[in-house]
Amino acid sequence: MTLTEKMRDYLKAIHSLQGAEGEVTVSGVADHLGVAVASVSNMAKRLAEGGLVHRTASRGVGLTEEGEREALRLIRAHRLIELFLTEVVGLPWDQVHDEAERLEHAVSDRLVERLAEILGHPSVDPHGDPIPTEEGLLDEKALATLTDLEVGQRAEVRRVTAQDPAMLQYLSSVGLTPDQTFTLLGKGPFEGPLTLRIGGAEQIIGWKVAREVQVVTL
């Protein structure tokens, strides 16, 4: 089966949304991609005919082994391109997602592996997202979010899940980027603002932003 760019985008969306049960609702995919539920149902039927997805008893969809491999291949290309654009080309991390979305379908597997070699076979992209290996293995560690911390705890940023460029620019401006350490000084009640000490300066951030920052305690 020859895959179109749209088919690959659906596989990647299902992969990013499916939980521990290995499935996602049709409406969830539709919301994620900004398309009609009927469009997802039609595409799921085509992908199922190609052996890439399966329909579940709860009327959701999940990836087959072949579909999983294809999704991870695309994710690997996307995240390596993002890292190449930041490390080599010099684009800021808030601009690389959209560029990688356009380029990921155009690069060959050979070029992807050359990018990995040039970059030193990295394990994470600029946002801290894990990069699948050439063999299709993805090390998805469960991480706490900044909102899970207790006042007084010191932590290190490991991953930023936000894709909105404005939020990424804001996080850069306050210093909340991967590998940055900080201390939680205060936590407002009822999902109130959080006060952090980052690099010797105090910063106040909102709960919505804090939920996009995944950390490990030190």
N, CA and C of each residue as an Amber inpcrd file, in Angstrom:
protein
   654
   0.8480000  -1.2010000   0.0000000   0.0000000   0.0000000   0.0000000
   0.8810000   1.2470000   0.0000000   0.6360000   2.1130000  -0.9440000
   1.3670000   3.3700000  -1.0190000   0.6970000   4.3960000  -0.1100000
   1.4740000   4.9280000   0.8240000   0.9200000   5.8660000   1.7950000
   1.0410000   7.3070000   1.3050000  -0.0260000   8.0590000   1.4660000
   0.0070000   9.4830000   1.1680000   0.4550000  10.2420000   2.4130000
   0.7750000  11.5300000   2.2530000   1.1500000  12.3470000   3.4060000
   0.0190000  12.3760000   4.4290000  -1.2090000  12.4640000   3.9420000
  -2.3520000  12.5300000   4.8610000  -2.4710000  11.2400000   5.6630000
  -2.2480000  10.1070000   5.0130000  -2.3240000   8.8270000   5.7250000
  -1.2740000   8.7730000   6.8320000  -0.0670000   9.2110000   6.5130000
   1.0020000   9.2050000   7.5150000   0.6680000  10.1410000   8.6820000
   0.0580000  11.2810000   8.3570000  -0.3270000  12.2120000   9.4220000
  -1.3560000  11.5740000  10.3630000  -2.2730000  10.7860000   9.8000000
  -3.2630000  10.0980000  10.6340000  -2.5840000   9.0730000  11.5300000
  -1.6390000   8.3220000  10.9910000  -0.9310000   7.3280000  11.7940000
  -0.1790000   7.9940000  12.9430000   0.4660000   9.1210000  12.6430000
   1.2140000   9.8380000  13.6770000   0.2620000  10.3790000  14.7400000
  -0.8970000  10.8670000  14.3250000  -1.8800000  11.3970000  15.2760000
  -2.4030000  10.2920000  16.1860000  -2.7090000   9.1380000  15.6140000
  -3.2050000   8.0230000  16.4260000  -2.1480000   7.6000000  17.4330000
  -0.8920000   7.5550000  16.9940000   0.1790000   7.1700000  17.8970000
   0.3060000   8.1400000  19.0700000   0.2220000   9.4290000  18.7810000
   0.3970000  10.4300000  19.8340000  -0.7670000  10.4470000  20.8140000
  -1.9400000   9.9770000  20.3760000  -3.1380000  10.0560000  21.2120000
  -3.4520000   8.7580000  21.9430000  -3.0270000   7.6300000  21.4010000
  -3.4250000   6.3550000  21.9990000  -2.8080000   6.1920000  23.3880000
  -3.5760000   5.6880000  24.2940000  -3.1130000   5.5100000  25.6660000
  -2.5490000   4.1270000  25.8830000  -2.5230000   3.7230000  27.1500000
  -1.9860000   2.4120000  27.5020000  -2.7980000   1.2880000  26.8630000
  -4.0770000   1.5730000  26.5590000  -4.9260000   0.5590000  25.9510000
  -4.6240000   0.3770000  24.4650000  -3.8090000   1.2760000  23.8920000
  -3.4510000   1.1470000  22.4910000  -4.5500000   1.5310000  21.5330000
  -5.4330000   2.4310000  21.9640000  -6.5000000   2.8690000  21.0810000
  -6.8750000   4.3080000  21.3760000  -7.5920000   4.9030000  20.4490000
  -8.0490000   6.2760000  20.5940000  -9.4100000   6.3770000  19.9190000
 -10.2340000   7.2910000  20.3800000 -11.5510000   7.4500000  19.7690000
 -11.4380000   8.1760000  18.4400000 -12.3870000   7.9190000  17.5750000
 -12.4320000   8.6030000  16.2850000 -12.5940000  10.1120000  16.4970000
 -13.4280000  10.4770000  17.4630000 -13.6290000  11.9110000  17.7260000
 -12.3590000  12.5500000  18.2640000 -11.5590000  11.7910000  19.0290000
 -10.2930000  12.3230000  19.5310000  -9.3300000  12.6390000  18.4090000
  -9.2570000  11.7580000  17.4210000  -8.4060000  12.0070000  16.2530000
  -8.9200000  13.2070000  15.4720000 -10.2430000  13.3020000  15.3400000
 -10.8340000  14.4230000  14.6070000 -10.5050000  15.7530000  15.2770000
 -10.6170000  15.8070000  16.5960000 -10.2950000  17.0390000  17.3300000
  -8.8180000  17.3890000  17.1740000  -7.9630000  16.3850000  17.2500000
  -6.5140000  16.6060000  17.1710000  -6.1090000  17.1680000  15.8140000
  -6.7160000  16.6460000  14.7580000  -6.3510000  17.0600000  13.4040000
  -7.2180000  18.2040000  12.8680000  -8.2770000  18.5280000  13.5840000
  -9.1590000  19.6030000  13.1350000  -9.9590000  19.2360000  11.9060000
 -10.4240000  17.9790000  11.8590000 -11.2140000  17.5120000  10.7130000
 -12.5270000  16.9280000  11.2190000 -13.4090000  16.6010000  10.2910000
 -14.7060000  16.0360000  10.6550000 -14.5570000  14.5740000  11.0730000
 -15.4490000  14.1300000  11.9550000 -15.4390000  12.7390000  12.4030000
 -15.6060000  11.7970000  11.2130000 -16.4510000  12.2000000  10.2520000
 -16.6720000  11.3610000   9.0630000 -15.3820000  11.1730000   8.2690000
 -14.5510000  12.2030000   8.2250000 -13.2790000  12.1010000   7.5120000
 -12.3610000  11.0890000   8.1890000 -12.3440000  11.1020000   9.5280000
 -11.5230000  10.1420000  10.2660000 -12.0400000   8.7260000  10.0390000
 -13.3460000   8.5370000  10.0730000 -13.9290000   7.2100000   9.8540000
 -13.5550000   6.6750000   8.4800000 -13.6330000   7.5270000   7.4660000
 -13.2810000   7.0990000   6.1120000 -11.8050000   6.7410000   6.0070000
 -10.9450000   7.5660000   6.6190000  -9.5130000   7.2830000   6.5680000
  -9.1790000   6.0230000   7.3620000  -9.8320000   5.8390000   8.5050000
  -9.5940000   4.6400000   9.3080000  -9.9450000   3.3900000   8.5160000
 -10.9840000   3.4670000   7.7270000 -11.3750000   2.3240000   6.8950000
 -10.2960000   2.0160000   5.8740000  -9.7560000   3.0490000   5.2340000
  -8.6930000   2.8510000   4.2430000  -7.4300000   2.2870000   4.8850000
  -7.0810000   2.8190000   6.0530000  -5.8790000   2.3500000   6.7380000
  -6.0540000   0.9230000   7.2500000  -7.2770000   0.5780000   7.6610000
  -7.5510000  -0.7810000   8.1030000  -7.4290000  -1.7600000   6.9400000
  -7.8910000  -1.3490000   5.7790000  -7.7780000  -2.1950000   4.5890000
  -6.3170000  -2.4310000   4.2170000  -5.4630000  -1.4530000   4.5580000
  -4.0370000  -1.5870000   4.2800000  -3.2680000  -2.2580000   5.3970000
  -3.9750000  -2.7080000   6.4440000  -3.3320000  -3.4100000   7.5380000
  -2.5660000  -2.5200000   8.5040000  -2.8880000  -1.2210000   8.5450000
  -2.1450000  -0.2710000   9.3740000  -2.8610000   0.0920000  10.6690000
  -4.1710000  -0.0240000  10.6880000  -4.9370000   0.2100000  11.9140000
  -5.9730000  -0.8880000  12.0620000  -6.4980000  -1.0090000  13.2650000
  -7.5870000  -1.9460000  13.5150000  -8.6700000  -1.2210000  14.2900000
  -9.8890000  -1.6100000  14.0580000 -10.9960000  -1.0440000  14.8060000
 -11.1690000  -1.8310000  16.0950000 -11.4830000  -1.1460000  17.1810000
 -11.5960000  -1.7790000  18.4830000 -13.0570000  -2.0320000  18.8510000
 -13.2320000  -2.8400000  19.8840000 -14.5880000  -3.1740000  20.3180000
 -15.3500000  -1.9420000  20.7810000 -14.6230000  -0.9420000  21.2710000
 -15.2720000   0.2830000  21.7520000 -15.4260000   1.3210000  20.6480000
 -15.2930000   0.8730000  19.3980000 -15.4740000   1.7140000  18.2110000
 -14.3900000   2.7730000  18.0870000 -13.2380000   2.4820000  18.6680000
 -12.0810000   3.3430000  18.4820000 -11.1620000   2.7670000  17.4200000
  -9.9440000   3.3080000  17.3440000  -8.9550000   2.7870000  16.3990000
  -7.6150000   2.6420000  17.1140000  -6.8310000   1.6790000  16.6670000
  -5.4940000   1.4680000  17.2020000  -4.5650000   1.0740000  16.0730000
  -3.2790000   1.2280000  16.2970000  -2.2980000   0.8950000  15.2770000
  -1.9440000  -0.5850000  15.3100000  -1.7940000  -1.1800000  14.1310000
  -1.2300000  -2.5100000  14.0420000   0.2840000  -2.3900000  14.1740000
   0.9910000  -3.5160000  14.1960000   2.4540000  -3.4670000  14.2750000
   3.0340000  -2.7000000  13.0900000   2.4780000  -2.9320000  11.9110000
   2.9690000  -2.2180000  10.7310000   2.6680000  -0.7280000  10.8190000
   1.4780000  -0.3930000  11.3080000   1.1150000   1.0070000  11.4790000
   1.9840000   1.6930000  12.5100000   2.3110000   0.9710000  13.5860000
   3.1930000   1.5030000  14.6270000   4.5760000   1.8020000  14.0550000
   5.1070000   0.8870000  13.2670000   6.4320000   1.0910000  12.6590000
   6.4420000   2.3260000  11.7740000   5.3930000   2.4920000  10.9740000
   5.3330000   3.6410000  10.0690000   5.2050000   4.9450000  10.8480000
   4.3950000   4.9500000  11.9120000   4.2350000   6.1480000  12.7270000
   5.5570000   6.5300000  13.3840000   6.2730000   5.5410000  13.9190000
   7.5420000   5.8130000  14.5870000   8.6080000   6.2710000  13.5910000
   8.5600000   5.7540000  12.3870000   9.5030000   6.2170000  11.3600000
   9.2990000   7.6940000  11.0810000   8.0270000   8.1170000  10.9990000
   7.7190000   9.5190000  10.7290000   8.0790000  10.3990000  11.9320000
   7.8060000   9.9150000  13.1310000   8.1450000  10.6690000  14.3420000
   9.6520000  10.8390000  14.4540000  10.4120000   9.7780000  14.1230000
  11.8750000   9.8620000  14.1620000  12.3720000  10.9370000  13.2000000
  11.8420000  10.9310000  11.9940000  12.2460000  11.9410000  11.0100000
  11.9120000  13.3380000  11.5110000  10.7050000  13.5130000  12.0320000
  10.2540000  14.8290000  12.4960000  11.1630000  15.3690000  13.5980000
  11.4570000  14.5520000  14.5770000  12.2170000  15.0410000  15.7380000
  13.6860000  15.2530000  15.4080000  14.2400000  14.4430000  14.5170000
  15.6180000  14.6820000  14.0920000  15.7200000  15.9580000  13.2600000
  14.7190000  16.2080000  12.4380000  14.7040000  17.4400000  11.6480000
  14.6120000  18.6460000  12.5770000  13.7500000  18.5650000  13.5950000
  13.6440000  19.6660000  14.5580000  15.0010000  19.9520000  15.1980000
  15.6860000  18.9050000  15.6010000  16.9780000  19.0930000  16.2640000
  18.0160000  19.6510000  15.3000000  17.9940000  19.1780000  14.0710000
  18.9200000  19.6920000  13.0600000  18.6690000  21.1810000  12.8150000
  17.4080000  21.5550000  12.7610000  17.0700000  22.9600000  12.5050000
  17.5020000  23.8740000  13.6470000  17.4690000  23.3650000  14.8790000
  17.9160000  24.1940000  16.0010000  19.4350000  24.1690000  16.1440000
  20.0300000  22.9800000  16.0870000  21.4560000  22.8310000  16.3680000
  22.3470000  23.2780000  15.2210000  21.9270000  23.0300000  13.9980000
  22.7820000  23.3130000  12.8370000  22.3300000  24.5640000  12.0900000
  21.0390000  24.6620000  11.8210000  20.5260000  25.8070000  11.0570000
  20.3910000  27.0420000  11.9450000  20.1170000  26.8350000  13.2300000
  20.0310000  27.9600000  14.1560000  18.6470000  28.5450000  14.3430000
  17.6000000  27.8110000  13.9490000  16.2430000  28.3050000  14.1760000
  15.8750000  28.1500000  15.6470000  15.0970000  29.0770000  16.1980000
  14.6400000  28.9290000  17.5870000  13.6520000  27.7840000  17.7040000
  13.5480000  27.2130000  18.9090000  12.7310000  26.0110000  19.0820000
  11.2470000  26.2490000  18.8460000  10.7960000  27.4900000  18.8860000
   9.3780000  27.7610000  18.6510000   9.0180000  27.7920000  17.1700000
  10.0110000  27.6790000  16.2860000   9.7440000  27.7310000  14.8460000
   9.9420000  26.3860000  14.1380000  10.5500000  25.4230000  14.8180000
  10.9660000  24.2170000  14.1040000   9.8510000  23.2030000  13.8770000
   8.7940000  23.2310000  14.6900000   7.7360000  22.2170000  14.5320000
   7.0790000  22.2990000  13.1620000   6.6390000  23.4820000  12.7890000
   5.9490000  23.6250000  11.5040000   6.8810000  23.3090000  10.3320000
   8.1470000  23.6990000  10.4540000   9.0990000  23.3870000   9.3880000
   9.2870000  21.8760000   9.2610000   9.3980000  21.1980000  10.4040000
   9.5750000  19.7470000  10.3900000   8.3350000  19.0410000   9.8420000
   7.1550000  19.6010000  10.1080000   5.9260000  19.0250000   9.5630000
   5.9700000  19.0000000   8.0380000   6.5300000  20.0450000   7.4630000
   6.6140000  20.1150000   6.0000000   7.7060000  19.2000000   5.4500000
   8.8100000  19.0870000   6.1690000   9.9650000  18.3520000   5.6530000
   9.9170000  16.8540000   5.9110000   9.1960000  16.4330000   6.9390000
   9.2520000  15.0240000   7.3420000   8.7880000  14.0610000   6.2530000
   7.9100000  14.5370000   5.3740000   7.4120000  13.6700000   4.3010000
   8.3550000  13.6210000   3.1000000   9.2730000  14.5710000   3.0430000
  10.1270000  14.6830000   1.8580000  11.4660000  13.9750000   2.0050000
  11.8830000  13.7090000   3.2380000  13.2100000  13.1340000   3.4500000
  13.1710000  11.6060000   3.3140000  14.2450000  11.0500000   2.7840000
  14.3740000   9.6040000   2.6610000  14.9010000   9.0230000   3.9670000
  14.7500000   7.7250000   4.1440000  15.3040000   7.0730000   5.3320000
  16.8190000   7.2540000   5.3860000  17.4560000   7.2450000   4.2310000
  18.9080000   7.4250000   4.1820000  19.3020000   8.7920000   4.7300000
  18.5570000   9.8300000   4.3290000  18.8680000  11.1720000   4.8100000
  18.5900000  11.2950000   6.3060000  17.5190000  10.6730000   6.7660000
  17.2070000  10.7090000   8.1970000  18.3560000  10.1130000   9.0040000
  18.8800000   8.9880000   8.5510000  19.9780000   8.3640000   9.2870000
  21.2620000   9.1850000   9.1940000  21.4390000   9.9100000   8.1010000
  22.5920000  10.8010000   8.0000000  22.4530000  11.9560000   8.9920000
  21.2340000  12.4710000   9.1530000  20.9900000  13.5180000  10.1450000
  21.3110000  13.0030000  11.5460000  20.8880000  11.7740000  11.8250000
  21.1670000  11.1900000  13.1410000  22.6670000  11.0900000  13.3700000
  23.4030000  10.7070000  12.3420000  24.8570000  10.5810000  12.4600000
  25.5030000  11.9400000  12.7070000  25.0790000  12.9380000  11.9510000
  25.6300000  14.2880000  12.1010000  25.3760000  14.8200000  13.5060000
  24.2110000  14.5180000  14.0520000  23.8130000  15.0330000  15.3660000
  24.3210000  14.1790000  16.5220000  25.0240000  13.0950000  16.2100000
  25.5680000  12.2550000  17.2730000  24.5700000  11.2730000  17.8540000
  23.6180000  10.8410000  17.0390000  22.5940000   9.8730000  17.4540000
  21.9220000  10.3060000  18.7540000  21.2400000  11.4450000  18.7240000
  20.6190000  11.9950000  19.9350000  19.4220000  11.1730000  20.3880000
  19.0780000  11.3230000  21.6500000  17.9360000  10.5870000  22.2100000
  16.6940000  11.4650000  22.3640000  16.8640000  12.7930000  22.3430000
  15.7220000  13.7000000  22.4930000  15.8240000  14.8540000  21.5030000
  14.6780000  15.4630000  21.2040000  14.6480000  16.6140000  20.2990000
  14.7510000  17.9110000  21.1120000  14.6410000  19.0900000  20.4870000
  14.8310000  20.3490000  21.2410000  13.8420000  20.5610000  22.3790000
  12.6950000  19.8960000  22.3200000  11.6700000  20.0670000  23.3570000
  11.7550000  18.9870000  24.4240000  12.7260000  18.0790000  24.2710000
  12.8510000  16.9830000  25.2300000  12.0450000  15.7580000  24.8640000
  11.3820000  15.7740000  23.7010000  10.6220000  14.6070000  23.2590000
  11.5850000  13.5020000  22.8430000  11.3490000  12.2550000  23.2680000
  12.2560000  11.1720000  22.9040000  12.2180000  10.8760000  21.4000000
  13.3730000  10.5850000  20.8380000  13.4920000  10.2600000  19.4240000
  13.5140000   8.7450000  19.2700000  12.5970000   8.1680000  18.5030000
  12.6350000   6.7170000  18.2830000  13.9600000   6.2980000  17.6600000
  14.4190000   5.0980000  18.0210000  15.6560000   4.5910000  17.4420000
  15.4090000   4.1510000  16.0030000  16.5020000   3.8750000  15.2980000
  16.3920000   3.3840000  13.9280000  15.6110000   2.0710000  13.8810000
  15.6870000   1.3170000  14.9840000  14.9780000   0.0320000  15.0530000
  13.5110000   0.1910000  15.4420000  13.0810000   1.4200000  15.7050000
  11.6850000   1.6500000  16.0360000  11.3570000   1.5290000  17.5070000
  12.3290000   1.7310000  18.3820000  12.0790000   1.6970000  19.8220000
  11.9280000   3.1260000  20.3440000  10.9370000   3.3380000  21.1740000
  10.6730000   4.6710000  21.7150000  10.6620000   4.5980000  23.2350000
  11.5610000   5.3290000  23.8590000  11.6950000   5.3280000  25.3150000
  10.8380000   6.4400000  25.9020000   9.5710000   6.1340000  26.1330000
   8.6260000   7.1080000  26.6890000   8.5770000   6.9550000  28.2030000
   9.3170000   7.7830000  28.9070000   9.3080000   7.7280000  30.3670000
   8.1540000   8.5620000  30.9270000   7.5310000   8.0460000  31.9740000
   6.4870000   8.8120000  32.6610000   7.1610000   9.8690000  33.5250000
   6.8120000  11.1220000  33.2990000   7.4270000  12.2270000  34.0270000
   6.3640000  13.0280000  34.7720000   6.7740000  13.6080000  35.8840000
   5.8950000  14.5190000  36.6160000   5.8440000  15.8560000  35.8850000
   4.7680000  16.5870000  36.0990000   4.7200000  17.9450000  35.5780000
   5.1090000  18.9110000  36.6820000   5.3980000  20.1290000  36.2930000
   5.7970000  21.1470000  37.2660000   4.7340000  21.3270000  38.3460000
   3.4730000  21.1480000  37.9690000   2.3810000  21.3280000  38.9310000
   2.3530000  20.2430000  39.9920000   3.0520000  19.1220000  39.7650000
   3.0780000  18.0390000  40.7450000   4.0660000  18.2930000  41.8810000
   4.9530000  19.2610000  41.7080000   5.9990000  19.5000000  42.7040000
   5.4320000  20.1220000  43.9760000   6.1650000  19.9090000  45.0520000
   5.8430000  20.5410000  46.3300000   6.7470000  21.7530000  46.5190000
   6.2560000  22.7230000  47.2450000   7.0390000  23.9320000  47.5090000
   8.3650000  23.5560000  48.1780000   9.4450000  24.1360000  47.6880000
  10.7710000  23.8570000  48.2160000  11.5520000  22.8390000  47.4080000
  10.8630000  22.0980000  46.5300000  11.5600000  21.0880000  45.7410000
  12.3690000  21.7200000  44.6100000  13.5220000  21.1310000  44.3530000
  14.3750000  21.5300000  43.2410000  14.2130000  20.4990000  42.1410000
  14.1640000  20.9500000  40.9060000  13.8970000  20.0290000  39.8000000
  14.6110000  20.4960000  38.5340000  14.5930000  19.6160000  37.5490000
  15.1940000  19.9110000  36.2490000  14.1540000  19.6920000  35.1650000
  14.0720000  20.6030000  34.2180000  13.1420000  20.4610000  33.0970000
  13.6650000  19.3630000  32.1700000  12.7990000  18.4030000  31.8460000
  13.1840000  17.3350000  30.9410000  12.4470000  17.4110000  29.5990000
  11.2140000  17.9060000  29.6490000  10.4080000  17.8840000  28.4150000
   9.3750000  18.9890000  28.4630000   9.1500000  19.6280000  27.3380000
   8.0990000  20.6420000  27.2140000   7.1260000  20.1540000  26.1540000
   5.8880000  19.9230000  26.5420000   4.9100000  19.3350000  25.6310000
   4.1830000  20.3750000  24.7850000   4.2910000  21.6410000  25.1190000
   3.6160000  22.6970000  24.3480000   4.1650000  22.7710000  22.9310000
   3.2800000  23.0530000  21.9790000   3.6910000  23.2750000  20.5960000
   3.3650000  24.6880000  20.1280000   2.5530000  25.3910000  20.9000000
   2.1890000  26.7550000  20.5390000   3.4390000  27.6400000  20.5610000
   3.7840000  28.2810000  19.4320000   4.9920000  29.0970000  19.3760000
   5.0450000  30.1940000  20.4340000   3.9130000  30.8330000  20.7040000
   3.8910000  31.9070000  21.6960000   4.2350000  31.3820000  23.0810000
   3.7210000  30.1970000  23.4310000   4.0360000  29.6250000  24.7390000
   5.5060000  29.2130000  24.8060000   6.0370000  28.6730000  23.7270000
   7.4500000  28.2940000  23.7120000   8.3450000  29.5290000  23.8400000
   7.9640000  30.6070000  23.1850000   8.7290000  31.8530000  23.3210000
   8.6980000  32.3410000  24.7650000   7.5360000  32.2390000  25.3930000
   7.4020000  32.6680000  26.7870000   8.2690000  31.8060000  27.7020000
   8.2260000  30.5000000  27.5070000   9.0190000  29.6030000  28.3370000
  10.5120000  29.8900000  28.1810000  10.9330000  30.2110000  26.9670000
  12.3330000  30.5880000  26.7530000  12.6720000  31.8630000  27.5120000
  11.7270000  32.8150000  27.5030000  11.9940000  34.1100000  28.1320000
  12.1660000  34.0010000  29.6410000  11.5040000  32.9910000  30.2580000
  11.6340000  32.8310000  31.7130000  12.6780000  31.7700000  32.0700000
  13.2230000  31.1070000  31.0600000  14.2880000  30.1370000  31.3070000
  13.8480000  28.7110000  31.5280000  12.5680000  28.3950000  31.2650000
  12.0840000  27.0260000  31.4670000  12.2510000  26.2190000  30.1870000
  13.4700000  25.7930000  29.9420000  13.8100000  24.9900000  28.7660000
  14.4770000  23.7010000  29.2380000  14.5030000  22.6600000  28.3880000
  15.1040000  21.3890000  28.8020000  16.5100000  21.5420000  29.3770000
  16.7690000  20.8040000  30.4520000  18.0320000  20.7520000  31.1940000
  18.1990000  21.9090000  32.1820000  17.2670000  22.8600000  32.1860000
  17.3410000  23.9690000  33.1450000  16.8670000  23.5070000  34.5260000
  17.5970000  23.8840000  35.5680000  17.1870000  23.5610000  36.9310000
  16.5100000  24.7660000  37.5770000  15.6570000  24.4950000  38.5460000
  14.9190000  25.5590000  39.2200000  14.4220000  25.0390000  40.5630000
  13.9350000  25.9550000  41.3930000  13.3410000  25.6050000  42.6910000
  11.9430000  26.1990000  42.7540000  10.9810000  25.4090000  43.2070000
   9.6190000  25.9040000  43.3790000   9.5210000  26.6150000  44.7180000
   9.2730000  27.9230000  44.6730000   9.2230000  28.7380000  45.8950000
   7.8170000  28.8920000  46.4540000   6.8250000  28.8840000  45.5770000
   5.4620000  29.0950000  46.0390000   4.4560000  28.5290000  45.0600000
   3.2780000  28.1880000  45.5950000   2.2430000  27.5430000  44.7910000
   0.8940000  28.0660000  45.2480000   0.2560000  28.8720000  44.4120000
  -1.0260000  29.4440000  44.7880000  -2.1150000  28.3930000  44.8790000
  -3.1240000  28.5930000  45.7480000  -4.2110000  27.6130000  45.8870000
  -5.1390000  27.6270000  44.6770000  -5.8720000  26.5230000  44.5080000
  -6.8770000  26.4250000  43.4480000  -6.2770000  26.7220000  42.0670000
  -5.1720000  26.0280000  41.7680000  -4.4820000  26.1860000  40.4820000
  -4.0390000  27.6260000  40.2560000  -3.5410000  28.2130000  41.3340000
  -3.0370000  29.5790000  41.2540000  -1.6350000  29.6180000  40.6720000
  -1.0330000  30.7930000  40.5990000   0.2960000  30.9440000  39.9930000
   1.3830000  30.2570000  40.8170000   2.4570000  29.8980000  40.1360000
   3.5980000  29.2710000  40.7900000   4.7900000  30.2230000  40.7310000
   5.5330000  30.2890000  41.8290000   6.7240000  31.1330000  41.8960000
   7.9600000  30.2390000  41.8690000   8.8610000  30.5130000  40.9320000
  10.0650000  29.7080000  40.7600000  11.3080000  30.5670000  40.8900000
  12.3910000  29.9310000  41.3300000  13.6910000  30.5750000  41.2340000
  14.4640000  29.8600000  40.1300000  14.7710000  30.6160000  39.0610000
  15.4640000  30.0470000  37.9060000  16.7170000  30.8830000  37.6550000
  17.8530000  30.2650000  37.7750000  19.1040000  30.9810000  37.5120000
  19.2950000  32.2170000  38.3560000  18.8450000  32.1750000  39.6000000
  19.0270000  33.3090000  40.5010000  17.9400000  34.3460000  40.4510000
  16.9900000  34.2040000  39.5250000  15.8880000  35.1670000  39.4040000
  14.5620000  34.4850000  39.7310000  13.6310000  35.2460000  40.2740000
  12.3020000  34.7140000  40.5470000  11.3850000  34.9510000  39.3590000
  10.5880000  33.9390000  39.0330000   9.6450000  34.0200000  37.9380000
   8.2950000  33.4970000  38.4200000   7.2280000  34.1440000  37.9780000
   5.8740000  33.6950000  38.3080000   5.2170000  33.2070000  37.0230000
   4.7460000  31.9650000  37.0380000   4.1020000  31.4150000  35.8430000
   2.7180000  30.8800000  36.2020000   1.8710000  30.8040000  35.2190000
   0.5180000  30.3140000  35.4190000   0.4420000  28.7970000  35.4090000
  -0.6610000  28.2840000  35.9510000  -0.8690000  26.8370000  36.0460000
  -0.9150000  26.1880000  34.6680000  -1.5800000  26.8470000  33.7050000
  -1.7150000  26.2910000  32.3520000  -0.3500000  26.0650000  31.7260000
   0.5430000  27.0200000  31.8950000   1.8950000  26.8900000  31.3500000
   2.6520000  25.7910000  32.0850000   2.5220000  25.7550000  33.4170000
   3.2580000  24.7850000  34.2340000   2.9040000  23.3540000  33.8780000
   1.6650000  23.1260000  33.4510000   1.2440000  21.7680000  33.0950000
   1.9550000  21.2540000  31.8550000   2.5110000  22.1560000  31.0530000
   3.2020000  21.7560000  29.8170000   4.6830000  21.4420000  30.0580000
   5.1460000  21.6140000  31.2920000   6.5620000  21.4170000  31.6150000
   6.7270000  20.1420000  32.4360000   7.4480000  19.1600000  31.8880000
   7.6780000  17.8990000  32.5780000   9.0820000  17.9130000  33.1970000
   9.1770000  17.3750000  34.4030000  10.3970000  17.5610000  35.1930000
  10.8070000  16.2760000  35.9100000  12.0530000  16.2980000  36.4140000
  12.5140000  15.2880000  37.3800000  13.0350000  16.0460000  38.5900000
  12.7710000  15.5290000  39.7700000  13.2610000  16.1820000  40.9820000
  14.7320000  15.8690000  41.2080000  15.4190000  16.7800000  41.8610000
  16.8520000  16.6260000  42.1200000  17.1080000  16.4460000  43.6110000
